[in-house]
């Protein structure tokens, strides 16, 4: 069977037509329109088989889980789209908590007062009555992470490891503060029986993290299974265990694993097949793009990286992927620190955000604190930030040039 054969893991989801009539044959039926451009669409040149797989995964991405489907016992949102509506950013957010030292930045060595982890899950079903919320005061640091866009994530997964290692080596040789490093991570899911995209097994180490605000996840199937388990309490063959909870529940209202493996893989394939949104027509000129490089934005937000020649999706193999990230962790200083460590990422470390689909965002940075692109740039200028010199160069531009650079970023 082909990797992209149509899968009806939840068959009731696919009655797209009205009154029992079949849906039209147009491959873009059901695709969301944002502004005057198509968004949430499959890769350009996608085959009929790939479009069918994309639609299956898209429907599962939007599927709202209920208690009978295995939701909970504790959860944050009831669907993937709850945090990534239309494949874009938000509206859902994850609240984080951590015990920190007196500086408010350094994670405390002893985190025993948070036995259920660092994520607040504000809703309960399946017999749960107690939420895992912080009860201590003074030593708890609270923070927020908005659901990031998932546009173009196949491009990101396809980038060759050697390209990321090359950029890290080039930055290490620079004479300034920009010095990104790879988050070498552990694979925390069970081995995926479908080995089309990788053969990683639980416990495999030294993988290059590329997904999540701190690059703590290496692959899109692991990212999907982790989100199902962590955000919705949905177990799967990749993540079969319910998370610890104050009520000590080992299952929810649905016994056993809540979704089958192909549900996880279909959602992962949906993200792999998501096209990068078309750039705005008024996105600036060559001068604006040159300014982006001139002030060293492009040193970290690398415009393109080469993908693997053997990536299983032919459209994404051996191309220059316009990801606008280096996948590396950078120290952005205590002003943006959240007190949390993810794998080898520290409290002050953040993966360079991929500037994909920026024009569909209305807030910026991991927690949405920046309401404009200019604010986001200026907030990179905290004490100890690797980007401080780049921000200074941005400030030194004329107002006309600053606006041109911002328009360029907004157009992506």
Short mmCIF file of C-alpha atoms in Angstrom, two decimals:
data_model
loop_
_atom_site.label_atom_id
_atom_site.label_comp_id
_atom_site.label_asym_id
_atom_site.label_seq_id
_atom_site.Cartn_x
_atom_site.Cartn_y
_atom_site.Cartn_z
CA UNK A 1 0.00 0.00 0.00
CA UNK A 2 1.28 3.48 -0.82
CA UNK A 3 2.41 5.75 2.00
CA UNK A 4 -0.36 8.18 1.05
CA UNK A 5 -3.29 5.81 0.62
CA UNK A 6 -6.56 7.28 1.90
CA UNK A 7 -7.27 6.30 5.49
CA UNK A 8 -10.68 6.41 7.12
CA UNK A 9 -9.64 6.00 10.74
CA UNK A 10 -12.70 8.00 11.86
CA UNK A 11 -15.11 7.41 8.96
CA UNK A 12 -17.88 9.71 10.14
CA UNK A 13 -15.61 12.66 9.55
CA UNK A 14 -15.52 12.35 5.81
CA UNK A 15 -19.15 12.94 4.80
CA UNK A 16 -18.23 16.30 3.33
CA UNK A 17 -21.15 16.68 0.92
CA UNK A 18 -24.58 17.95 1.98
CA UNK A 19 -27.66 15.74 2.28
CA UNK A 20 -25.64 12.59 1.69
CA UNK A 21 -24.45 13.83 -1.70
CA UNK A 22 -20.77 13.23 -2.50
CA UNK A 23 -18.41 16.19 -2.28
CA UNK A 24 -17.29 17.79 -5.57
CA UNK A 25 -14.12 16.49 -7.17
CA UNK A 26 -12.28 19.78 -6.76
CA UNK A 27 -9.14 18.88 -4.73
CA UNK A 28 -9.43 22.15 -2.80
CA UNK A 29 -12.94 21.49 -1.48
CA UNK A 30 -12.98 22.31 2.21
CA UNK A 31 -9.80 24.38 2.06
CA UNK A 32 -9.90 27.47 4.25
CA UNK A 33 -9.74 30.95 2.75
CA UNK A 34 -7.87 33.58 4.77
CA UNK A 35 -8.11 37.10 3.38
CA UNK A 36 -7.67 36.97 -0.37
CA UNK A 37 -5.30 34.01 -0.41
CA UNK A 38 -5.69 30.28 0.06
CA UNK A 39 -4.28 28.93 3.27
CA UNK A 40 -4.29 25.46 4.79
CA UNK A 41 -3.71 23.88 1.38
CA UNK A 42 -1.67 20.87 0.19
CA UNK A 43 1.70 21.14 -1.51
CA UNK A 44 1.75 22.58 -5.01
CA UNK A 45 1.76 19.71 -7.46
CA UNK A 46 0.32 17.26 -4.93
CA UNK A 47 -0.98 14.06 -6.47
CA UNK A 48 -4.59 12.99 -6.06
CA UNK A 49 -3.40 10.42 -3.55
CA UNK A 50 -1.53 13.05 -1.55
CA UNK A 51 -4.53 15.40 -1.60
CA UNK A 52 -6.73 12.59 -0.29
CA UNK A 53 -4.24 11.89 2.50
CA UNK A 54 -4.05 15.63 3.24
CA UNK A 55 -7.83 15.86 3.57
CA UNK A 56 -7.98 12.83 5.85
CA UNK A 57 -5.35 14.32 8.13
CA UNK A 58 -6.96 17.76 7.99
CA UNK A 59 -10.30 16.34 9.14
CA UNK A 60 -8.59 14.50 11.99
CA UNK A 61 -6.69 17.68 12.88
CA UNK A 62 -10.05 19.46 13.26
CA UNK A 63 -11.83 16.57 15.00
CA UNK A 64 -13.22 17.55 18.41
CA UNK A 65 -12.62 14.81 20.98
CA UNK A 66 -15.22 14.08 23.65
CA UNK A 67 -15.08 12.04 26.81
CA UNK A 68 -16.27 8.93 24.95
CA UNK A 69 -13.35 9.33 22.52
CA UNK A 70 -10.78 9.19 25.31
CA UNK A 71 -10.40 12.88 26.10
CA UNK A 72 -8.65 13.54 29.38
CA UNK A 73 -8.66 12.79 32.27
CA UNK A 74 -7.01 16.25 32.21
CA UNK A 75 -6.70 18.30 29.05
CA UNK A 76 -6.03 21.74 27.56
CA UNK A 77 -7.98 21.70 24.29
CA UNK A 78 -10.30 19.23 22.58
CA UNK A 79 -8.74 19.30 19.10
CA UNK A 80 -5.48 20.05 17.33
CA UNK A 81 -7.21 22.99 15.66
CA UNK A 82 -8.01 24.40 19.09
CA UNK A 83 -4.37 25.55 19.24
CA UNK A 84 -3.67 25.79 15.48
CA UNK A 85 -6.88 26.97 13.85
CA UNK A 86 -6.65 26.91 10.07
CA UNK A 87 -3.06 25.64 10.54
CA UNK A 88 -2.21 29.12 11.83
CA UNK A 89 -1.28 30.45 15.25
CA UNK A 90 -3.63 30.00 18.21
CA UNK A 91 -6.19 30.64 19.49
CA UNK A 92 -5.32 28.08 22.16
CA UNK A 93 -2.38 28.53 24.51
CA UNK A 94 -0.50 26.33 26.94
CA UNK A 95 0.14 27.64 30.43
CA UNK A 96 3.45 26.56 31.95
CA UNK A 97 4.66 26.61 35.55
CA UNK A 98 8.06 26.01 37.10
CA UNK A 99 9.79 26.46 40.44
CA UNK A 100 12.60 28.98 40.05
CA UNK A 101 15.40 30.42 42.11
CA UNK A 102 15.28 33.94 43.55
CA UNK A 103 16.41 35.43 40.22
CA UNK A 104 13.10 34.35 38.68
CA UNK A 105 14.93 32.78 35.76
CA UNK A 106 16.96 29.78 36.92
CA UNK A 107 14.95 26.57 37.40
CA UNK A 108 15.14 25.30 40.98
CA UNK A 109 16.99 22.02 41.38
CA UNK A 110 14.07 20.58 43.35
CA UNK A 111 10.86 20.46 41.31
CA UNK A 112 9.17 17.91 43.62
CA UNK A 113 6.37 20.36 44.46
CA UNK A 114 5.17 19.93 40.86
CA UNK A 115 4.74 16.15 40.72
CA UNK A 116 2.47 16.28 37.66
CA UNK A 117 4.82 18.27 35.49
CA UNK A 118 5.11 21.83 34.26
CA UNK A 119 1.96 22.07 32.15
CA UNK A 120 -1.36 23.30 33.49
CA UNK A 121 -4.29 21.30 32.16
CA UNK A 122 -7.34 23.36 33.14
CA UNK A 123 -10.14 20.95 32.24
CA UNK A 124 -11.13 17.51 33.55
CA UNK A 125 -13.36 14.64 32.36
CA UNK A 126 -13.51 10.87 32.71
CA UNK A 127 -13.91 10.90 36.47
CA UNK A 128 -11.14 13.38 37.22
CA UNK A 129 -12.01 16.02 39.80
CA UNK A 130 -8.64 17.55 40.70
CA UNK A 131 -6.65 19.80 38.39
CA UNK A 132 -2.86 19.93 38.34
CA UNK A 133 -2.51 23.61 39.21
CA UNK A 134 0.25 25.29 41.21
CA UNK A 135 -0.60 25.81 44.85
CA UNK A 136 2.63 27.44 45.97
CA UNK A 137 3.31 31.15 45.88
CA UNK A 138 6.46 33.19 45.38
CA UNK A 139 8.67 30.52 43.82
CA UNK A 140 6.41 29.62 40.90
CA UNK A 141 7.05 31.25 37.53
CA UNK A 142 4.08 31.16 35.18
CA UNK A 143 4.35 31.59 31.43
CA UNK A 144 2.37 31.04 28.27
CA UNK A 145 3.07 29.48 24.91
CA UNK A 146 0.68 30.16 22.04
CA UNK A 147 -0.01 27.36 19.61
CA UNK A 148 2.42 28.01 16.71
CA UNK A 149 1.44 27.81 13.04
CA UNK A 150 1.98 24.44 11.39
CA UNK A 151 2.35 25.73 7.84
CA UNK A 152 5.22 24.20 5.92
CA UNK A 153 6.29 21.76 8.63
CA UNK A 154 7.09 19.13 6.03
CA UNK A 155 9.70 21.48 4.60
CA UNK A 156 11.17 21.76 8.10
CA UNK A 157 11.25 18.02 8.72
CA UNK A 158 12.86 17.50 5.32
CA UNK A 159 15.86 19.80 5.98
CA UNK A 160 19.04 17.77 6.00
CA UNK A 161 20.73 17.32 9.38
CA UNK A 162 24.02 18.27 7.72
CA UNK A 163 22.60 21.68 6.80
CA UNK A 164 21.68 22.44 10.41
CA UNK A 165 25.09 21.27 11.58
CA UNK A 166 26.75 23.44 8.91
CA UNK A 167 24.94 26.57 10.07
CA UNK A 168 25.80 25.82 13.71
CA UNK A 169 29.48 25.50 12.77
CA UNK A 170 29.39 28.74 10.79
CA UNK A 171 27.85 30.60 13.73
CA UNK A 172 30.43 29.14 16.12
CA UNK A 173 33.13 30.72 13.93
CA UNK A 174 31.55 34.18 13.97
CA UNK A 175 33.21 36.98 15.86
CA UNK A 176 30.04 38.33 17.43
CA UNK A 177 27.51 37.10 20.00
CA UNK A 178 25.42 35.04 17.59
CA UNK A 179 26.24 31.48 18.57
CA UNK A 180 23.32 29.08 18.06
CA UNK A 181 23.51 25.46 19.11
CA UNK A 182 21.60 22.32 18.24
CA UNK A 183 19.19 20.90 20.81
CA UNK A 184 20.25 17.26 20.82
CA UNK A 185 17.14 15.41 21.96
CA UNK A 186 15.86 11.98 22.94
CA UNK A 187 13.06 10.23 21.05
CA UNK A 188 10.33 9.76 23.67
CA UNK A 189 7.69 7.92 21.64
CA UNK A 190 7.50 4.20 20.91
CA UNK A 191 8.91 3.07 17.58
CA UNK A 192 6.56 3.84 14.69
CA UNK A 193 5.68 0.69 12.76
CA UNK A 194 5.59 2.82 9.61
CA UNK A 195 9.27 3.49 8.92
CA UNK A 196 8.78 5.64 5.83
CA UNK A 197 10.14 8.80 7.46
CA UNK A 198 12.51 7.46 10.13
CA UNK A 199 13.40 4.40 12.19
CA UNK A 200 13.84 6.05 15.59
CA UNK A 201 12.93 4.04 18.68
CA UNK A 202 12.10 5.12 22.22
CA UNK A 203 15.26 6.22 23.99
CA UNK A 204 17.29 6.99 20.86
CA UNK A 205 19.57 9.93 21.67
CA UNK A 206 21.46 12.71 19.95
CA UNK A 207 18.68 13.53 17.48
CA UNK A 208 18.38 17.07 16.12
CA UNK A 209 15.36 18.77 17.66
CA UNK A 210 13.47 21.00 15.26
CA UNK A 211 9.86 21.34 16.46
CA UNK A 212 8.52 23.23 19.47
CA UNK A 213 9.57 26.62 20.77
CA UNK A 214 12.73 25.08 22.22
CA UNK A 215 13.28 22.50 19.47
CA UNK A 216 12.59 19.59 21.81
CA UNK A 217 11.01 17.26 19.21
CA UNK A 218 12.73 15.73 16.18
CA UNK A 219 9.89 14.41 13.99
CA UNK A 220 6.30 15.24 13.12
CA UNK A 221 4.85 11.91 14.23
CA UNK A 222 6.48 12.34 17.65
CA UNK A 223 5.22 15.94 17.72
CA UNK A 224 1.68 14.71 16.97
CA UNK A 225 1.69 11.89 19.51
CA UNK A 226 3.15 14.20 22.15
CA UNK A 227 0.44 16.82 21.52
CA UNK A 228 -2.33 14.23 21.62
CA UNK A 229 -1.08 12.93 24.96
CA UNK A 230 0.00 16.20 26.56
CA UNK A 231 -2.69 18.59 25.34
CA UNK A 232 -5.74 16.32 25.07
CA UNK A 233 -4.93 13.28 27.16
CA UNK A 234 -5.34 11.13 24.03
CA UNK A 235 -3.20 8.01 24.09
CA UNK A 236 -1.86 6.22 21.02
CA UNK A 237 0.50 3.36 20.16
CA UNK A 238 3.34 5.91 20.17
CA UNK A 239 2.36 7.36 23.57
CA UNK A 240 0.18 4.68 25.22
CA UNK A 241 0.27 5.89 28.84
CA UNK A 242 -2.09 8.34 30.50
CA UNK A 243 -0.17 11.18 32.12
CA UNK A 244 0.04 11.24 35.93
CA UNK A 245 -2.78 13.20 37.53
CA UNK A 246 -3.81 14.15 41.08
CA UNK A 247 -6.68 11.65 41.10
CA UNK A 248 -4.36 8.79 40.19
CA UNK A 249 -6.48 7.75 37.20
CA UNK A 250 -4.75 5.36 34.82
CA UNK A 251 -7.38 5.63 32.10
CA UNK A 252 -10.21 7.86 30.95
CA UNK A 253 -13.73 7.04 29.78
CA UNK A 254 -12.32 4.98 26.89
CA UNK A 255 -10.26 1.97 27.85
CA UNK A 256 -7.01 1.19 26.09
CA UNK A 257 -5.35 3.39 23.49
CA UNK A 258 -7.63 6.21 22.37
CA UNK A 259 -6.53 6.48 18.72
CA UNK A 260 -4.91 4.06 16.33
CA UNK A 261 -1.46 4.53 14.88
CA UNK A 262 -2.73 5.61 11.50
CA UNK A 263 -4.62 8.51 13.08
CA UNK A 264 -1.30 9.84 14.41
CA UNK A 265 0.41 9.25 11.09
CA UNK A 266 -2.42 10.84 9.10
CA UNK A 267 -2.22 14.03 11.17
CA UNK A 268 1.57 14.04 10.85
CA UNK A 269 1.21 13.61 7.08
CA UNK A 270 -1.28 16.48 6.95
CA UNK A 271 1.40 18.75 8.42
CA UNK A 272 4.04 17.28 6.11
CA UNK A 273 1.84 18.06 3.11
CA UNK A 274 0.90 21.60 4.18
CA UNK A 275 2.10 24.19 1.72
CA UNK A 276 3.83 27.39 2.80
CA UNK A 277 1.34 30.24 2.26
CA UNK A 278 1.96 32.46 -0.72
CA UNK A 279 3.82 35.66 0.11
CA UNK A 280 1.96 38.96 0.04
CA UNK A 281 2.07 40.81 -3.26
CA UNK A 282 3.35 43.98 -1.59
CA UNK A 283 6.11 42.26 0.32
CA UNK A 284 8.88 44.68 -0.40
CA UNK A 285 11.71 44.63 -2.92
CA UNK A 286 15.27 43.36 -3.17
CA UNK A 287 16.41 46.28 -1.01
CA UNK A 288 14.13 45.16 1.83
CA UNK A 289 15.48 41.61 1.60
CA UNK A 290 19.02 42.99 1.60
CA UNK A 291 18.25 44.96 4.77
CA UNK A 292 17.06 41.73 6.41
CA UNK A 293 20.51 40.30 5.80
CA UNK A 294 22.36 43.55 6.50
CA UNK A 295 21.16 43.78 10.12
CA UNK A 296 21.86 40.06 10.62
CA UNK A 297 18.26 38.87 10.87
CA UNK A 298 19.18 36.31 8.21
CA UNK A 299 22.06 34.97 10.33
CA UNK A 300 19.50 33.11 12.46
CA UNK A 301 16.34 33.35 10.36
CA UNK A 302 18.20 31.64 7.52
CA UNK A 303 16.08 32.17 4.38
CA UNK A 304 16.54 28.66 3.01
CA UNK A 305 18.18 25.36 3.82
CA UNK A 306 18.68 22.32 1.60
CA UNK A 307 16.49 19.29 2.19
CA UNK A 308 17.40 15.61 2.16
CA UNK A 309 17.56 14.02 -1.26
CA UNK A 310 15.85 10.91 0.16
CA UNK A 311 12.93 12.64 1.93
CA UNK A 312 9.86 10.46 1.18
CA UNK A 313 7.73 13.31 -0.18
CA UNK A 314 9.20 13.94 -3.62
CA UNK A 315 8.11 17.59 -3.80
CA UNK A 316 10.18 18.34 -0.69
CA UNK A 317 13.27 16.29 -1.50
CA UNK A 318 16.55 17.97 -2.52
CA UNK A 319 15.18 21.52 -2.66
CA UNK A 320 16.00 24.83 -1.03
CA UNK A 321 13.32 25.03 1.65
CA UNK A 322 12.32 28.65 2.51
CA UNK A 323 12.06 28.03 6.26
CA UNK A 324 13.63 31.25 7.62
CA UNK A 325 15.13 29.48 10.63
CA UNK A 326 18.39 27.81 11.58
CA UNK A 327 16.64 25.37 14.00
CA UNK A 328 19.23 26.42 16.59
CA UNK A 329 18.84 27.51 20.19
CA UNK A 330 19.84 31.07 20.99
CA UNK A 331 20.22 32.86 24.31
CA UNK A 332 17.73 35.75 24.24
CA UNK A 333 18.39 36.87 27.82
CA UNK A 334 16.40 36.85 31.06
CA UNK A 335 13.66 39.19 29.82
CA UNK A 336 12.29 36.42 27.60
CA UNK A 337 13.21 33.52 29.91
CA UNK A 338 10.42 31.22 31.07
CA UNK A 339 12.33 29.23 33.69
CA UNK A 340 11.86 25.99 31.78
CA UNK A 341 14.39 23.59 30.35
CA UNK A 342 13.47 21.36 27.39
CA UNK A 343 16.04 18.64 26.74
CA UNK A 344 19.29 20.68 26.50
CA UNK A 345 17.48 24.04 26.06
CA UNK A 346 17.83 26.32 29.07
CA UNK A 347 15.46 28.88 30.55
CA UNK A 348 16.83 31.64 28.29
CA UNK A 349 17.14 29.51 25.15
CA UNK A 350 14.70 29.62 22.25
CA UNK A 351 14.82 28.02 18.82
CA UNK A 352 14.83 30.57 16.04
CA UNK A 353 11.19 30.93 15.04
CA UNK A 354 10.54 29.94 11.40
CA UNK A 355 9.10 32.97 9.62
CA UNK A 356 6.56 30.90 7.70
CA UNK A 357 3.10 32.35 7.13
CA UNK A 358 3.96 35.45 9.13
CA UNK A 359 1.30 37.53 7.46
CA UNK A 360 -1.36 35.29 9.01
CA UNK A 361 -0.15 36.08 12.55
CA UNK A 362 -1.46 38.89 14.75
CA UNK A 363 0.92 38.43 17.68
CA UNK A 364 4.54 37.39 17.96
CA UNK A 365 7.12 35.67 20.17
CA UNK A 366 6.36 32.44 22.02
CA UNK A 367 3.78 34.02 24.32
CA UNK A 368 2.26 36.60 21.99
CA UNK A 369 3.50 39.53 24.07
CA UNK A 370 4.55 41.42 20.93
CA UNK A 371 1.59 42.87 19.07
CA UNK A 372 3.62 44.07 16.10
CA UNK A 373 6.65 42.80 14.22
CA UNK A 374 8.61 45.87 15.30
CA UNK A 375 7.87 45.11 18.96
CA UNK A 376 9.01 41.53 18.42
CA UNK A 377 12.30 42.74 16.95
CA UNK A 378 12.92 45.23 19.77
CA UNK A 379 12.17 42.60 22.43
CA UNK A 380 15.18 40.64 21.19
CA UNK A 381 17.31 43.38 22.80
CA UNK A 382 17.30 42.26 26.43
CA UNK A 383 20.46 41.98 28.54
CA UNK A 384 22.61 39.08 27.43
CA UNK A 385 20.65 38.49 24.24
CA UNK A 386 22.60 37.15 21.28
CA UNK A 387 20.48 39.39 19.07
CA UNK A 388 21.33 42.68 20.81
CA UNK A 389 23.74 43.88 18.09
CA UNK A 390 21.21 43.02 15.39
CA UNK A 391 18.54 45.04 17.18
CA UNK A 392 20.98 47.95 17.47
CA UNK A 393 21.57 47.76 13.72
CA UNK A 394 17.82 47.78 13.15
CA UNK A 395 17.43 50.86 15.36
CA UNK A 396 20.16 52.61 13.37
CA UNK A 397 18.25 52.27 10.11
CA UNK A 398 16.24 55.16 8.78
CA UNK A 399 12.52 55.03 9.49
CA UNK A 400 11.94 54.29 5.80
CA UNK A 401 14.34 51.35 5.85
CA UNK A 402 12.91 50.00 9.13
CA UNK A 403 9.43 50.04 7.64
CA UNK A 404 10.69 48.32 4.48
CA UNK A 405 12.29 45.56 6.54
CA UNK A 406 9.12 45.12 8.62
CA UNK A 407 7.00 44.95 5.46
CA UNK A 408 9.31 42.26 4.14
CA UNK A 409 8.90 40.12 7.27
CA UNK A 410 5.15 40.72 7.33
CA UNK A 411 4.88 39.51 3.74
CA UNK A 412 6.33 36.06 4.45
#
